[in-house]
């Protein structure tokens, strides 16, 4: 007897692109869900995860730290090269539409490009696009930009204009079809007839809707039910909402709350099973190899066989005072000569949560319970300092103490709260100290893309150097302004434009803005040697002229003062 092996045909990327086009013109939620459900039901198991992620504009799952890192400028260069276009023609296409993918699609439709092949067998499949994304993300080191460009060039040359449009949209993470992760959960639930709650819980635990859809296809509801918090499978961290005052937090938490020092470091999720310890970053990347002393600390101090812990890592000086965030990042990035850098930049771990112990998940237990158990098993590893308070004066005093000790502010946690992975709710609140804002002048601006197409929405900010009368860049931001303000800024900046350099305009320095930031960092990026971390515009200062902007001396003073609270860093 002859057995015929079932031949499966890989799904074409074109089918996915056409589905996206359909979604874009569909406004009804149920109709969208039906369209996507019938699409995913027809996928092969091995392509399900990639296709599901692509439909929501992702090349990789959320927890996956790999990024395609293809800048807007690089994309422009490749497209101009493939289509043999002038800068002018390229930018003109963008002026016609607000959608980057569409602009590029129209350029490809008009362009006479020699496709690498027009034969049926060479049509792009979803898996091929996925493989290309993997290859692009895997490129590192010298010459990586050129190698990435070459890969993209190959990919674009074998794609139709419609396919190019959606490859670009996935690259920049902006699908604009109205189909997001929440709808995908509904779709998986609908397609495989699995209760929505089960799908949502699985998605939360896996941190990857692509994996959940594959599991649903393969193993159905039972497969998803079996998905448990497991040691060595990181789960999405619970997040906090910002709050402005302690009284507000007390009110939100019913008059009583747990206050913890908020440490300005990097969050880690530590998984331990007997002597094996793995450490995951906030984005759930495995960072174990950069942190050997933390591995050793957990092996020595934690006696319980299996635990999943959460904590914050901070770089400290010899006296144990927190050092600038930058130093910690150096530790995270380093994978060679670890011992040397471990000596140079010692780090300390503060634990703040316990999610799992010896086969049992604790995420459905209250904060107070989890914290109590954490305290019992942490050995000599410090927990974040905490108090439970209902008196605003006591809480205020605790806040002052946190700042004095060089910390960032407070976390305020609802006493009865369960641990909800990936959720930014009000059960956890955060309150941060603010540094005095700076008045800076806009000296250049860049056009945005996507929703901000046609708007000058990214601003280069400068302080004045009174010694030389120069304006020195200290940061860049696209954050803080409302749409109306950006439109107004665009109008004013166009009137002040001296020249255009690609996507950027250099302007007469006239518009003064008030800028908040989290820290002044040492940085080689700008000639002054400093850069604002997380800069955002808080106000347009119509009342100030360029002569009144803050000086570079003041920025330097803020940099130096930061370390009177924190430990001493190299003075500038
Ligand atoms: P943010 O990054 O501003 O959203 O603030 C939340 C972050 O603060 C968390 O993701 C942790 O990395 C960090 N953090 C510092 N101290 C604590 C703490 N005691 N409890 C929870 N998170 C903390």
Short mmCIF file of N, CA and C in Angstrom, two decimals, residues 6-146:
data_model
loop_
_atom_site.label_atom_id
_atom_site.label_comp_id
_atom_site.label_asym_id
_atom_site.label_seq_id
_atom_site.Cartn_x
_atom_site.Cartn_y
_atom_site.Cartn_z
N UNK A 6 0.65 13.92 3.40
CA UNK A 6 -0.15 15.13 3.13
C UNK A 6 0.79 16.27 2.75
N UNK A 7 0.51 16.88 1.63
CA UNK A 7 1.39 17.98 1.20
C UNK A 7 0.76 19.28 1.68
N UNK A 8 1.54 19.99 2.46
CA UNK A 8 1.01 21.27 2.92
C UNK A 8 1.66 22.38 2.11
N UNK A 9 0.86 23.36 1.78
CA UNK A 9 1.39 24.45 0.98
C UNK A 9 1.58 25.66 1.88
N UNK A 10 2.81 26.16 1.94
CA UNK A 10 3.04 27.32 2.81
C UNK A 10 2.20 28.52 2.36
N UNK A 11 1.70 29.24 3.32
CA UNK A 11 0.84 30.39 2.98
C UNK A 11 1.67 31.53 2.43
N UNK A 12 1.14 32.16 1.40
CA UNK A 12 1.87 33.27 0.79
C UNK A 12 1.75 34.53 1.64
N UNK A 13 2.80 35.32 1.61
CA UNK A 13 2.76 36.59 2.34
C UNK A 13 1.71 37.51 1.72
N UNK A 14 1.50 37.32 0.42
CA UNK A 14 0.49 38.10 -0.29
C UNK A 14 -0.89 37.94 0.36
N UNK A 15 -1.20 36.71 0.78
CA UNK A 15 -2.51 36.45 1.40
C UNK A 15 -2.65 37.27 2.67
N UNK A 16 -1.55 37.34 3.42
CA UNK A 16 -1.57 38.12 4.67
C UNK A 16 -1.74 39.61 4.36
N UNK A 17 -1.03 40.06 3.32
CA UNK A 17 -1.11 41.49 2.95
C UNK A 17 -2.53 41.83 2.49
N UNK A 18 -3.12 40.92 1.71
CA UNK A 18 -4.49 41.18 1.24
C UNK A 18 -5.48 41.18 2.40
N UNK A 19 -5.25 40.29 3.35
CA UNK A 19 -6.12 40.28 4.53
C UNK A 19 -6.02 41.63 5.26
N UNK A 20 -4.80 42.14 5.38
CA UNK A 20 -4.62 43.44 6.06
C UNK A 20 -5.38 44.54 5.31
N UNK A 21 -5.34 44.49 4.01
CA UNK A 21 -6.08 45.48 3.21
C UNK A 21 -7.57 45.39 3.52
N UNK A 22 -8.06 44.16 3.61
CA UNK A 22 -9.47 43.95 3.93
C UNK A 22 -9.81 44.48 5.32
N UNK A 23 -8.89 44.23 6.24
CA UNK A 23 -9.14 44.68 7.62
C UNK A 23 -9.24 46.19 7.68
N UNK A 24 -8.39 46.82 6.88
CA UNK A 24 -8.34 48.29 6.89
C UNK A 24 -9.69 48.88 6.45
N UNK A 25 -10.34 48.18 5.54
CA UNK A 25 -11.61 48.75 5.06
C UNK A 25 -12.81 48.17 5.81
N UNK A 26 -12.53 47.42 6.86
CA UNK A 26 -13.63 46.87 7.67
C UNK A 26 -13.69 47.63 8.99
N UNK A 27 -14.87 48.10 9.33
CA UNK A 27 -14.93 48.85 10.59
C UNK A 27 -15.55 48.00 11.70
N UNK A 28 -16.34 47.04 11.33
CA UNK A 28 -17.03 46.23 12.37
C UNK A 28 -16.07 45.23 12.98
N UNK A 29 -16.06 45.25 14.32
CA UNK A 29 -15.16 44.37 15.05
C UNK A 29 -15.39 42.89 14.74
N UNK A 30 -16.67 42.50 14.74
CA UNK A 30 -16.96 41.09 14.50
C UNK A 30 -16.54 40.64 13.11
N UNK A 31 -16.72 41.53 12.16
CA UNK A 31 -16.34 41.18 10.78
C UNK A 31 -14.83 40.98 10.72
N UNK A 32 -14.08 41.85 11.42
CA UNK A 32 -12.62 41.71 11.45
C UNK A 32 -12.22 40.38 12.07
N UNK A 33 -12.87 40.06 13.19
CA UNK A 33 -12.54 38.81 13.90
C UNK A 33 -12.81 37.62 12.99
N UNK A 34 -13.95 37.66 12.27
CA UNK A 34 -14.28 36.53 11.38
C UNK A 34 -13.24 36.38 10.27
N UNK A 35 -12.82 37.51 9.71
CA UNK A 35 -11.83 37.46 8.63
C UNK A 35 -10.53 36.81 9.12
N UNK A 36 -10.05 37.29 10.26
CA UNK A 36 -8.77 36.78 10.76
C UNK A 36 -8.91 35.35 11.24
N UNK A 37 -10.06 35.02 11.83
CA UNK A 37 -10.25 33.65 12.33
C UNK A 37 -10.17 32.66 11.16
N UNK A 38 -10.84 32.97 10.05
CA UNK A 38 -10.77 31.97 8.96
C UNK A 38 -9.36 31.91 8.37
N UNK A 39 -8.64 33.02 8.43
CA UNK A 39 -7.25 33.01 7.95
C UNK A 39 -6.38 32.13 8.85
N UNK A 40 -6.46 32.33 10.16
CA UNK A 40 -5.53 31.56 11.03
C UNK A 40 -5.89 30.07 11.07
N UNK A 41 -7.17 29.77 10.84
CA UNK A 41 -7.56 28.35 10.82
C UNK A 41 -6.90 27.62 9.65
N UNK A 42 -6.61 28.36 8.59
CA UNK A 42 -6.01 27.70 7.42
C UNK A 42 -4.48 27.64 7.45
N UNK A 43 -3.89 28.29 8.43
CA UNK A 43 -2.42 28.31 8.47
C UNK A 43 -1.86 26.97 8.89
N UNK A 44 -0.64 26.73 8.47
CA UNK A 44 0.06 25.57 8.99
C UNK A 44 0.52 25.88 10.41
N UNK A 45 0.73 24.84 11.21
CA UNK A 45 1.15 25.05 12.59
C UNK A 45 2.42 25.89 12.64
N UNK A 46 3.40 25.52 11.80
CA UNK A 46 4.72 26.17 11.91
C UNK A 46 4.73 27.63 11.48
N UNK A 47 3.68 28.07 10.78
CA UNK A 47 3.68 29.47 10.37
C UNK A 47 2.72 30.33 11.19
N UNK A 48 1.97 29.66 12.10
CA UNK A 48 0.92 30.36 12.83
C UNK A 48 1.48 31.51 13.67
N UNK A 49 2.52 31.20 14.44
CA UNK A 49 3.04 32.21 15.35
C UNK A 49 3.51 33.46 14.58
N UNK A 50 4.30 33.24 13.52
CA UNK A 50 4.82 34.38 12.75
C UNK A 50 3.66 35.19 12.15
N UNK A 51 2.67 34.50 11.58
CA UNK A 51 1.57 35.20 10.91
C UNK A 51 0.74 36.01 11.92
N UNK A 52 0.48 35.39 13.07
CA UNK A 52 -0.33 36.06 14.09
C UNK A 52 0.37 37.34 14.57
N UNK A 53 1.67 37.24 14.76
CA UNK A 53 2.42 38.42 15.21
C UNK A 53 2.46 39.49 14.12
N UNK A 54 2.69 39.06 12.88
CA UNK A 54 2.75 40.04 11.78
C UNK A 54 1.43 40.80 11.67
N UNK A 55 0.33 40.10 11.86
CA UNK A 55 -0.98 40.77 11.73
C UNK A 55 -1.17 41.90 12.74
N UNK A 56 -0.49 41.79 13.86
CA UNK A 56 -0.59 42.89 14.83
C UNK A 56 0.67 43.78 14.77
N UNK A 57 1.40 43.67 13.67
CA UNK A 57 2.50 44.60 13.43
C UNK A 57 3.77 44.28 14.19
N UNK A 58 3.98 43.01 14.48
CA UNK A 58 5.20 42.65 15.21
C UNK A 58 6.02 41.63 14.42
N UNK A 59 7.33 41.79 14.47
CA UNK A 59 8.19 40.79 13.86
C UNK A 59 8.51 39.69 14.89
N UNK A 60 8.52 40.09 16.16
CA UNK A 60 8.86 39.15 17.23
C UNK A 60 7.90 39.32 18.40
N UNK A 61 7.82 38.29 19.27
CA UNK A 61 6.95 38.47 20.44
C UNK A 61 7.46 39.60 21.34
N UNK A 62 6.57 40.10 22.17
CA UNK A 62 6.90 41.23 23.03
C UNK A 62 8.10 40.98 23.93
N UNK A 63 8.20 39.77 24.45
CA UNK A 63 9.28 39.52 25.40
C UNK A 63 10.62 39.37 24.71
N UNK A 64 10.57 39.21 23.40
CA UNK A 64 11.80 38.98 22.64
C UNK A 64 12.50 40.31 22.42
N UNK A 65 13.71 40.41 22.90
CA UNK A 65 14.36 41.72 22.83
C UNK A 65 14.93 42.02 21.46
N UNK A 66 14.95 41.01 20.61
CA UNK A 66 15.51 41.26 19.28
C UNK A 66 14.69 42.34 18.58
N UNK A 67 15.36 43.25 17.98
CA UNK A 67 14.66 44.28 17.22
C UNK A 67 15.28 44.34 15.84
N UNK A 68 14.51 44.83 14.89
CA UNK A 68 15.03 44.86 13.53
C UNK A 68 15.99 46.03 13.35
N UNK A 69 15.80 47.05 14.19
CA UNK A 69 16.69 48.21 14.18
C UNK A 69 17.01 48.69 12.77
N UNK A 70 15.96 48.90 12.01
CA UNK A 70 16.16 49.48 10.70
C UNK A 70 15.64 50.90 10.80
N UNK A 71 16.55 51.83 10.71
CA UNK A 71 16.12 53.21 10.94
C UNK A 71 15.38 53.70 9.71
N UNK A 72 14.65 54.74 9.94
CA UNK A 72 13.88 55.37 8.90
C UNK A 72 14.81 55.84 7.78
N UNK A 73 15.95 56.34 8.18
CA UNK A 73 16.91 56.84 7.20
C UNK A 73 17.44 55.68 6.34
N UNK A 74 17.72 54.54 6.98
CA UNK A 74 18.24 53.39 6.24
C UNK A 74 17.20 52.89 5.24
N UNK A 75 15.94 52.83 5.69
CA UNK A 75 14.87 52.40 4.78
C UNK A 75 14.83 53.29 3.55
N UNK A 76 14.90 54.60 3.81
CA UNK A 76 14.86 55.58 2.71
C UNK A 76 15.99 55.33 1.72
N UNK A 77 17.19 55.08 2.26
CA UNK A 77 18.35 54.86 1.38
C UNK A 77 18.12 53.64 0.49
N UNK A 78 17.63 52.56 1.11
CA UNK A 78 17.44 51.33 0.33
C UNK A 78 16.40 51.55 -0.76
N UNK A 79 15.31 52.19 -0.38
CA UNK A 79 14.22 52.36 -1.35
C UNK A 79 14.66 53.25 -2.51
N UNK A 80 15.38 54.30 -2.16
CA UNK A 80 15.87 55.19 -3.24
C UNK A 80 16.80 54.43 -4.17
N UNK A 81 17.61 53.55 -3.55
CA UNK A 81 18.58 52.81 -4.35
C UNK A 81 17.85 51.81 -5.27
N UNK A 82 16.95 51.03 -4.70
CA UNK A 82 16.26 50.01 -5.51
C UNK A 82 15.50 50.67 -6.66
N UNK A 83 14.83 51.78 -6.32
CA UNK A 83 13.97 52.40 -7.34
C UNK A 83 14.68 53.47 -8.15
N UNK A 84 15.93 53.71 -7.79
CA UNK A 84 16.71 54.72 -8.49
C UNK A 84 16.02 56.08 -8.44
N UNK A 85 15.71 56.51 -7.23
CA UNK A 85 14.90 57.72 -7.05
C UNK A 85 15.74 58.88 -6.53
N UNK A 86 15.36 60.08 -6.88
CA UNK A 86 16.02 61.25 -6.29
C UNK A 86 15.41 61.49 -4.90
N UNK A 87 16.14 62.23 -4.07
CA UNK A 87 15.62 62.56 -2.74
C UNK A 87 14.28 63.26 -2.87
N UNK A 88 14.24 64.15 -3.82
CA UNK A 88 13.05 64.96 -4.07
C UNK A 88 11.82 64.08 -4.30
N UNK A 89 11.96 63.14 -5.24
CA UNK A 89 10.82 62.28 -5.60
C UNK A 89 10.42 61.44 -4.39
N UNK A 90 11.43 61.03 -3.64
CA UNK A 90 11.15 60.20 -2.46
C UNK A 90 10.31 60.98 -1.44
N UNK A 91 10.76 62.19 -1.13
CA UNK A 91 10.04 62.97 -0.12
C UNK A 91 8.67 63.41 -0.63
N UNK A 92 8.57 63.61 -1.93
CA UNK A 92 7.28 64.01 -2.49
C UNK A 92 6.21 62.95 -2.24
N UNK A 93 6.61 61.70 -2.37
CA UNK A 93 5.64 60.61 -2.17
C UNK A 93 5.10 60.68 -0.75
N UNK A 94 5.96 61.08 0.18
CA UNK A 94 5.52 61.17 1.57
C UNK A 94 4.61 62.36 1.80
N UNK A 95 4.79 63.37 0.98
CA UNK A 95 3.95 64.54 1.15
C UNK A 95 2.51 64.24 0.71
N UNK A 96 2.35 63.21 -0.13
CA UNK A 96 1.02 62.91 -0.65
C UNK A 96 0.17 62.10 0.33
N UNK A 97 0.81 61.31 1.16
CA UNK A 97 0.02 60.45 2.05
C UNK A 97 0.59 60.48 3.47
N UNK A 98 -0.28 60.22 4.41
CA UNK A 98 0.17 60.24 5.79
C UNK A 98 0.66 58.87 6.23
N UNK A 99 0.69 57.93 5.34
CA UNK A 99 1.00 56.57 5.74
C UNK A 99 2.28 56.11 5.04
N UNK A 100 3.30 55.81 5.86
CA UNK A 100 4.61 55.47 5.30
C UNK A 100 4.53 54.27 4.37
N UNK A 101 3.80 53.22 4.81
CA UNK A 101 3.68 52.01 4.00
C UNK A 101 3.05 52.33 2.65
N UNK A 102 2.01 53.16 2.69
CA UNK A 102 1.32 53.51 1.44
C UNK A 102 2.22 54.31 0.50
N UNK A 103 2.99 55.25 1.08
CA UNK A 103 3.89 56.07 0.26
C UNK A 103 4.88 55.15 -0.46
N UNK A 104 5.43 54.21 0.28
CA UNK A 104 6.42 53.33 -0.32
C UNK A 104 5.77 52.39 -1.34
N UNK A 105 4.54 51.95 -1.02
CA UNK A 105 3.83 51.10 -1.99
C UNK A 105 3.66 51.85 -3.32
N UNK A 106 3.26 53.13 -3.23
CA UNK A 106 3.00 53.86 -4.48
C UNK A 106 4.31 54.07 -5.25
N UNK A 107 5.40 54.28 -4.53
CA UNK A 107 6.69 54.41 -5.22
C UNK A 107 7.05 53.13 -5.96
N UNK A 108 6.78 52.00 -5.32
CA UNK A 108 7.09 50.73 -5.97
C UNK A 108 6.17 50.47 -7.16
N UNK A 109 4.91 50.94 -7.06
CA UNK A 109 4.00 50.74 -8.19
C UNK A 109 4.46 51.54 -9.40
N UNK A 110 4.92 52.76 -9.11
CA UNK A 110 5.35 53.62 -10.22
C UNK A 110 6.71 53.19 -10.74
N UNK A 111 7.56 52.72 -9.85
CA UNK A 111 8.95 52.42 -10.21
C UNK A 111 9.04 51.23 -11.14
N UNK A 112 10.03 51.32 -12.02
CA UNK A 112 10.24 50.17 -12.93
C UNK A 112 11.37 49.36 -12.31
N UNK A 113 11.00 48.44 -11.47
CA UNK A 113 12.10 47.64 -10.90
C UNK A 113 12.14 46.26 -11.53
N UNK A 114 13.36 45.80 -11.60
CA UNK A 114 13.54 44.46 -12.13
C UNK A 114 13.32 43.51 -10.96
N UNK A 115 12.14 42.84 -10.96
CA UNK A 115 11.90 41.88 -9.89
C UNK A 115 12.86 40.72 -10.05
N UNK A 116 13.30 40.16 -8.97
CA UNK A 116 14.27 39.06 -9.09
C UNK A 116 13.67 37.87 -9.83
N UNK A 117 12.41 37.68 -9.65
CA UNK A 117 11.76 36.64 -10.41
C UNK A 117 10.27 36.92 -10.44
N UNK A 118 9.65 36.55 -11.51
CA UNK A 118 8.21 36.76 -11.57
C UNK A 118 7.50 35.43 -11.56
N UNK A 119 8.27 34.39 -11.39
CA UNK A 119 7.66 33.07 -11.47
C UNK A 119 6.88 32.75 -10.20
N UNK A 120 5.85 31.98 -10.37
CA UNK A 120 4.97 31.63 -9.27
C UNK A 120 5.73 31.05 -8.08
N UNK A 121 6.69 30.14 -8.42
CA UNK A 121 7.36 29.44 -7.32
C UNK A 121 8.19 30.39 -6.46
N UNK A 122 8.45 31.57 -6.93
CA UNK A 122 9.24 32.49 -6.14
C UNK A 122 8.41 33.49 -5.34
N UNK A 123 7.12 33.30 -5.34
CA UNK A 123 6.31 34.22 -4.55
C UNK A 123 6.68 34.07 -3.08
N UNK A 124 6.72 35.19 -2.39
CA UNK A 124 7.15 35.19 -0.99
C UNK A 124 6.15 34.48 -0.10
N UNK A 125 6.66 33.66 0.81
CA UNK A 125 5.76 33.05 1.78
C UNK A 125 5.93 33.76 3.13
N UNK A 126 4.97 33.53 4.01
CA UNK A 126 5.05 34.13 5.35
C UNK A 126 6.34 33.68 6.05
N UNK A 127 6.64 32.40 5.90
CA UNK A 127 7.83 31.88 6.57
C UNK A 127 9.11 32.51 6.03
N UNK A 128 9.13 32.79 4.74
CA UNK A 128 10.33 33.43 4.18
C UNK A 128 10.51 34.84 4.74
N UNK A 129 9.41 35.57 4.83
CA UNK A 129 9.52 36.92 5.40
C UNK A 129 9.98 36.81 6.85
N UNK A 130 9.42 35.86 7.56
CA UNK A 130 9.80 35.65 8.95
C UNK A 130 11.30 35.33 9.06
N UNK A 131 11.77 34.47 8.17
CA UNK A 131 13.20 34.13 8.20
C UNK A 131 14.06 35.35 7.92
N UNK A 132 13.60 36.17 6.99
CA UNK A 132 14.38 37.39 6.71
C UNK A 132 14.43 38.28 7.95
N UNK A 133 13.32 38.41 8.64
CA UNK A 133 13.31 39.23 9.87
C UNK A 133 14.30 38.66 10.88
N UNK A 134 14.29 37.34 11.02
CA UNK A 134 15.23 36.70 11.94
C UNK A 134 16.67 37.02 11.55
N UNK A 135 16.93 36.92 10.26
CA UNK A 135 18.29 37.15 9.78
C UNK A 135 18.70 38.60 10.03
N UNK A 136 17.79 39.53 9.77
CA UNK A 136 18.11 40.95 9.97
C UNK A 136 18.41 41.22 11.44
N UNK A 137 17.56 40.67 12.31
CA UNK A 137 17.75 40.93 13.75
C UNK A 137 19.02 40.27 14.26
N UNK A 138 19.46 39.23 13.57
CA UNK A 138 20.64 38.51 14.05
C UNK A 138 21.95 39.18 13.68
N UNK A 139 21.89 40.18 12.83
CA UNK A 139 23.13 40.82 12.39
C UNK A 139 23.62 41.81 13.44
N UNK A 140 24.86 41.64 13.87
CA UNK A 140 25.44 42.59 14.82
C UNK A 140 26.87 42.89 14.39
N UNK A 141 27.47 43.81 15.10
CA UNK A 141 28.90 44.07 14.90
C UNK A 141 29.18 45.02 13.76
N UNK A 142 30.45 45.10 13.41
CA UNK A 142 30.83 46.08 12.39
C UNK A 142 30.22 45.73 11.04
N UNK A 143 29.84 46.79 10.36
CA UNK A 143 29.28 46.59 9.02
C UNK A 143 27.86 46.06 9.05
N UNK A 144 27.25 46.05 10.27
CA UNK A 144 25.92 45.44 10.35
C UNK A 144 24.89 46.25 9.56
N UNK A 145 25.08 47.55 9.54
CA UNK A 145 24.10 48.36 8.83
C UNK A 145 24.06 47.99 7.34
N UNK A 146 25.24 47.86 6.75
CA UNK A 146 25.30 47.52 5.32
C UNK A 146 24.72 46.13 5.07
#
